[in-house]
Short mmCIF file of C-alpha atoms in Angstrom, two decimals:
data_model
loop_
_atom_site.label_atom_id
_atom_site.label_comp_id
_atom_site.label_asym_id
_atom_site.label_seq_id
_atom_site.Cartn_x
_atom_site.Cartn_y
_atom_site.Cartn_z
CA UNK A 1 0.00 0.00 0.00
CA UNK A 2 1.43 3.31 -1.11
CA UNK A 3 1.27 5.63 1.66
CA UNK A 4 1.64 9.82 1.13
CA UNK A 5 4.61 11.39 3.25
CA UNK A 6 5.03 14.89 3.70
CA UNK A 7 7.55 17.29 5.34
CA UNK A 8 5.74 20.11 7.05
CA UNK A 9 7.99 22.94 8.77
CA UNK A 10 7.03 24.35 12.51
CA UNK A 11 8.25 27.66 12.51
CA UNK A 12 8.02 31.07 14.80
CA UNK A 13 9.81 32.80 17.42
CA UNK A 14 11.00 31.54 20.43
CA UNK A 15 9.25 30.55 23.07
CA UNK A 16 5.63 30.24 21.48
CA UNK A 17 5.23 26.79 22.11
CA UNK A 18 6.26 25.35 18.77
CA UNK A 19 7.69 22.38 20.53
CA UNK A 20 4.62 21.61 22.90
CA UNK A 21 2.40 21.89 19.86
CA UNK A 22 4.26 18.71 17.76
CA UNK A 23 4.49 17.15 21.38
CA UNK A 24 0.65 17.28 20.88
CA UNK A 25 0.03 16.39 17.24
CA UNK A 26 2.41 13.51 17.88
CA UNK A 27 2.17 12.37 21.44
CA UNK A 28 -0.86 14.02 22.62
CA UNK A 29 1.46 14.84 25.65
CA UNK A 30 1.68 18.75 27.37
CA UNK A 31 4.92 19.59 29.12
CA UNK A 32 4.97 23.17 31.10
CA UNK A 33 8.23 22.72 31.73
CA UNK A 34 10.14 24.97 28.77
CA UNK A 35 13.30 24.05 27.19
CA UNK A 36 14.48 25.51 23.95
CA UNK A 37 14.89 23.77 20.73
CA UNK A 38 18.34 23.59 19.47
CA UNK A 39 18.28 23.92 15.70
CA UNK A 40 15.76 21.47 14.84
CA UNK A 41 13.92 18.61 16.19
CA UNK A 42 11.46 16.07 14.66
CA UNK A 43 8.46 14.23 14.91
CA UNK A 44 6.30 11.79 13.07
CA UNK A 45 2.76 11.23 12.47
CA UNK A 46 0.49 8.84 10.57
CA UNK A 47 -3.10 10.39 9.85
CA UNK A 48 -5.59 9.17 7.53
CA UNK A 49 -7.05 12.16 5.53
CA UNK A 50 -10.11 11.83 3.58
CA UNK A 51 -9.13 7.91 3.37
CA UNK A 52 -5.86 8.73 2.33
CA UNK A 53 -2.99 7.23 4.58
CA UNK A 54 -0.54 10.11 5.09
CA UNK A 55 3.18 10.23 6.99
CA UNK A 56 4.23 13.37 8.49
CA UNK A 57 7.41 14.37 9.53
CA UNK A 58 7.33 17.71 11.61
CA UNK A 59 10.11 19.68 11.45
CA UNK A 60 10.45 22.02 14.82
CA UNK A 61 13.03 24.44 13.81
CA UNK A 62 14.58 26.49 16.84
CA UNK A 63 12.96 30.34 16.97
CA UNK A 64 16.48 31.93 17.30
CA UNK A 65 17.34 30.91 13.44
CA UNK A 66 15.19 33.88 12.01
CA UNK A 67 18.23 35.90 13.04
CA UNK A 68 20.64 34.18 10.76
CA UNK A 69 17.69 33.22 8.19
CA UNK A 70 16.35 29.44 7.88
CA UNK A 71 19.09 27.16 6.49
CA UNK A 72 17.89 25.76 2.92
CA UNK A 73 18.87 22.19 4.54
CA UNK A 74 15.73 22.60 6.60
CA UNK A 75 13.37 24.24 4.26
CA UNK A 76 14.50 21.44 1.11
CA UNK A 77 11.64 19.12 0.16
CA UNK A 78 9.13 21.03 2.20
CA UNK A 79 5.51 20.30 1.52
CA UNK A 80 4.06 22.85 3.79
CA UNK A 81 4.58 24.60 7.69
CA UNK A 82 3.02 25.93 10.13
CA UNK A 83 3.71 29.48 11.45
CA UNK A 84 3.44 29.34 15.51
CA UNK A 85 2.62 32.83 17.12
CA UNK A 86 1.28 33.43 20.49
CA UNK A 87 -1.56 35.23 21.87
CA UNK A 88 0.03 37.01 24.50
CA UNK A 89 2.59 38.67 22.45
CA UNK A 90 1.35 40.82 19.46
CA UNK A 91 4.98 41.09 18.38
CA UNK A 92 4.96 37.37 17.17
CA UNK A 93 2.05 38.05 15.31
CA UNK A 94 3.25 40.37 13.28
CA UNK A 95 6.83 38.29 12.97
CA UNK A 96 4.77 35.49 11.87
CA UNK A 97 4.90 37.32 8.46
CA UNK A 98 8.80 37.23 8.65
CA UNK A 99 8.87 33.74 8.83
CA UNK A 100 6.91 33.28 6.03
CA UNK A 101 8.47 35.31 4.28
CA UNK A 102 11.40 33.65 4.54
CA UNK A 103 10.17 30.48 3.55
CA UNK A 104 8.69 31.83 0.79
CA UNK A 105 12.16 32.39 -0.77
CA UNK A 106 13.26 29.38 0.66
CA UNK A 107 11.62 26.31 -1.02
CA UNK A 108 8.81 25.99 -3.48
CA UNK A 109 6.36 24.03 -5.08
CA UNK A 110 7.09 21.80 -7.80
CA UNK A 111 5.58 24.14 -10.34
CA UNK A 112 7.57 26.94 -8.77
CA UNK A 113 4.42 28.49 -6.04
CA UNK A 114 4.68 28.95 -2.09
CA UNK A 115 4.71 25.72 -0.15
CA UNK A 116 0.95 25.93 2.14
CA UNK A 117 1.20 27.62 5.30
CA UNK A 118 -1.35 28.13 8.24
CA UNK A 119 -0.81 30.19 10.80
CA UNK A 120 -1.45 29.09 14.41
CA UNK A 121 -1.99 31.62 17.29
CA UNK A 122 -1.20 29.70 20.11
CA UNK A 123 -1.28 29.28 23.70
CA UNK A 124 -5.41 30.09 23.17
CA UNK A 125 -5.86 28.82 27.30
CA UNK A 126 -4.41 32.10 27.78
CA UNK A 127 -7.04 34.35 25.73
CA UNK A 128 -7.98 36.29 28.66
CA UNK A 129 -4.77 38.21 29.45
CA UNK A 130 -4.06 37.84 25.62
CA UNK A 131 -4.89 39.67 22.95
CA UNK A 132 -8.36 40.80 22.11
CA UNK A 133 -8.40 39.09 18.54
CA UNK A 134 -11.52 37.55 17.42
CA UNK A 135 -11.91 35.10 14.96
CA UNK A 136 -12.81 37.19 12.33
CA UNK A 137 -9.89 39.49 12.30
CA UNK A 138 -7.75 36.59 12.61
CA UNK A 139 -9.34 34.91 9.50
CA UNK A 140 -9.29 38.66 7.59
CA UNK A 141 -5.25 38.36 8.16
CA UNK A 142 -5.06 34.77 7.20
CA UNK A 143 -6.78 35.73 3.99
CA UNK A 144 -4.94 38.67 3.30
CA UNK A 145 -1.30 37.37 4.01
CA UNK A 146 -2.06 34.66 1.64
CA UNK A 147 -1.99 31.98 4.58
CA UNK A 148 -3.83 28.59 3.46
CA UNK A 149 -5.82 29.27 7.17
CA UNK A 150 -5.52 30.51 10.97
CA UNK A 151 -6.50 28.69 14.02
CA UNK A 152 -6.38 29.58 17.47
CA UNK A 153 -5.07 26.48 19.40
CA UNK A 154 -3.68 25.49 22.47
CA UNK A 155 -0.92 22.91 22.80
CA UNK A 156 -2.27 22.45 26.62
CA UNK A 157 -5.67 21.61 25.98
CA UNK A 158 -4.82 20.18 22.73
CA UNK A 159 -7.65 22.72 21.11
CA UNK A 160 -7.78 23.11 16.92
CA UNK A 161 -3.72 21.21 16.99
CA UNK A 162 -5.37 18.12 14.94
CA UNK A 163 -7.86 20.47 13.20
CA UNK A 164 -4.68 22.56 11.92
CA UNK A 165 -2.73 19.49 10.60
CA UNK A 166 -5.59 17.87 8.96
CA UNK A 167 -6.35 21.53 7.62
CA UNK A 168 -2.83 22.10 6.06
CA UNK A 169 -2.67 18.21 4.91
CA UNK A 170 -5.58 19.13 2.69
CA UNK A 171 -4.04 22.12 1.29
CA UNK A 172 -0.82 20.04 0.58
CA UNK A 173 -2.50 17.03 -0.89
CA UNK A 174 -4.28 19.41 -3.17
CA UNK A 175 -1.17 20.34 -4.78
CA UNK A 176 1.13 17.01 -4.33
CA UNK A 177 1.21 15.01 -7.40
CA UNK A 178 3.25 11.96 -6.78
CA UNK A 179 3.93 10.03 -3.59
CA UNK A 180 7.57 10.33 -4.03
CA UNK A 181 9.62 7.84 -2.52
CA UNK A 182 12.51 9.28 -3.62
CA UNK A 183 11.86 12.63 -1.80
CA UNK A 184 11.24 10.91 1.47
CA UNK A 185 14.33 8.92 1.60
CA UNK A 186 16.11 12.67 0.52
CA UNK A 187 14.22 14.21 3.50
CA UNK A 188 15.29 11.31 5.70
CA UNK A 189 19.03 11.43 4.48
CA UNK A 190 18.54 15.52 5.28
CA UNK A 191 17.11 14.81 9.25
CA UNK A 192 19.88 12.13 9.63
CA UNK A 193 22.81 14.36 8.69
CA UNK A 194 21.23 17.20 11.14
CA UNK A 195 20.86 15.22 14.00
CA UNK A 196 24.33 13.10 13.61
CA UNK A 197 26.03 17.12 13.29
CA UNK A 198 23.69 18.16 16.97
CA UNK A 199 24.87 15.02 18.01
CA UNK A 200 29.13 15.18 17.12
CA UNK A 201 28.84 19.66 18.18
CA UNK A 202 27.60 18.28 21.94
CA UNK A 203 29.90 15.34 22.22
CA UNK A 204 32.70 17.92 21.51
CA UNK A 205 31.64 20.36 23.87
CA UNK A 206 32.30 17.81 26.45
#
């Protein structure tokens, strides 16, 4: 049985709970305790959408790589990511458009478009000493911003995080026309050479 994989970025600034939302999506786990990603970190997920079996492998870059720009490692073979922003900070809000900015002149389509993106405002539990954003002004920014879609969700009460995949899954399947093989064993090749360079920087800092 042929079976759909897809590489879908999690991107935003630090410390808005990019981390705790794959932790959710893959695990269905909440940690409060915060520790910060160190270039990137992965996870995997099988979903069935619309009776399609689909692999996902989440790709939680660190928030402090905006500074320097995303590396094109990360961004190569993307099928689609997911801007994090948090509600009690309007600042990465309007950063969210940064990051997908730089994405967009990162990695593209086969036929040469922007990968899918959604925007998530997170950390929703928190609304009341949040912002004062309703729904309709966060869809109105979606639209205009050229986001696929905006949820609110919470990666503590797991709130809209399965609604969001499934969401952006759609708007990737809508565009993918082969179930390439060849560019999952690429991505996997990519995560494997990340995570053996993490691996050989900390054993030489000890």
């Amino acid at each position: 049985m042929s079976i759909n994989f897809h590489k879908i970025l999690v991107i935003g600034d630090v410390a808005v709970g990019k981390t705790s939302l794959v932790n959710r999506v893959v695990y269905n786990s909440f940690s409060e305790k915060y520790k910060a990603t160190i270039g990137c970190e992965f996870g995997i997920k099988m979903m069935k959408i619309d009776g399609e079996d689909v692999r996902i492998q989440l790709w939680d870059l660190a928030g402090q790589d905006r500074l320097g720009g995303i590396s094109r490692l990360y961004c190569r073979d993307a099928h689609g990511a997911i801007v994090v922003s948090d509600i009690t900070r309007q600042d990465t809000i309007d950063k969210a458009l940064v990051w997908k900015s730089i994405v967009d002149d990162q990695t593209k389509t086969q036929s040469g478009g922007s990968i899918p993106m959604i925007l998530c405002v997170n950390k929703y539990d928190l609304a009341d000493e949040g912002l004062k954003l309703s729904n309709e002004e966060l869809q109105k920014f979606a639209i205009e911003k050229n986001f696929a879609a905006a949820f609110f969700t919470s990666a503590k009460t797991g709130q809209n995080s399965e609604t969001a995949i499934e969401t952006l899954i759609r708007e990737v399947l809508k565009i993918s026309t082969v179930k390439n093989n060849k560019i999952e064993e690429s991505i996997s090749t990519g995560a494997t050479k990340i995570m053996k360079a993490k691996y050989a920087k900390k054993k030489s800092c000890c």
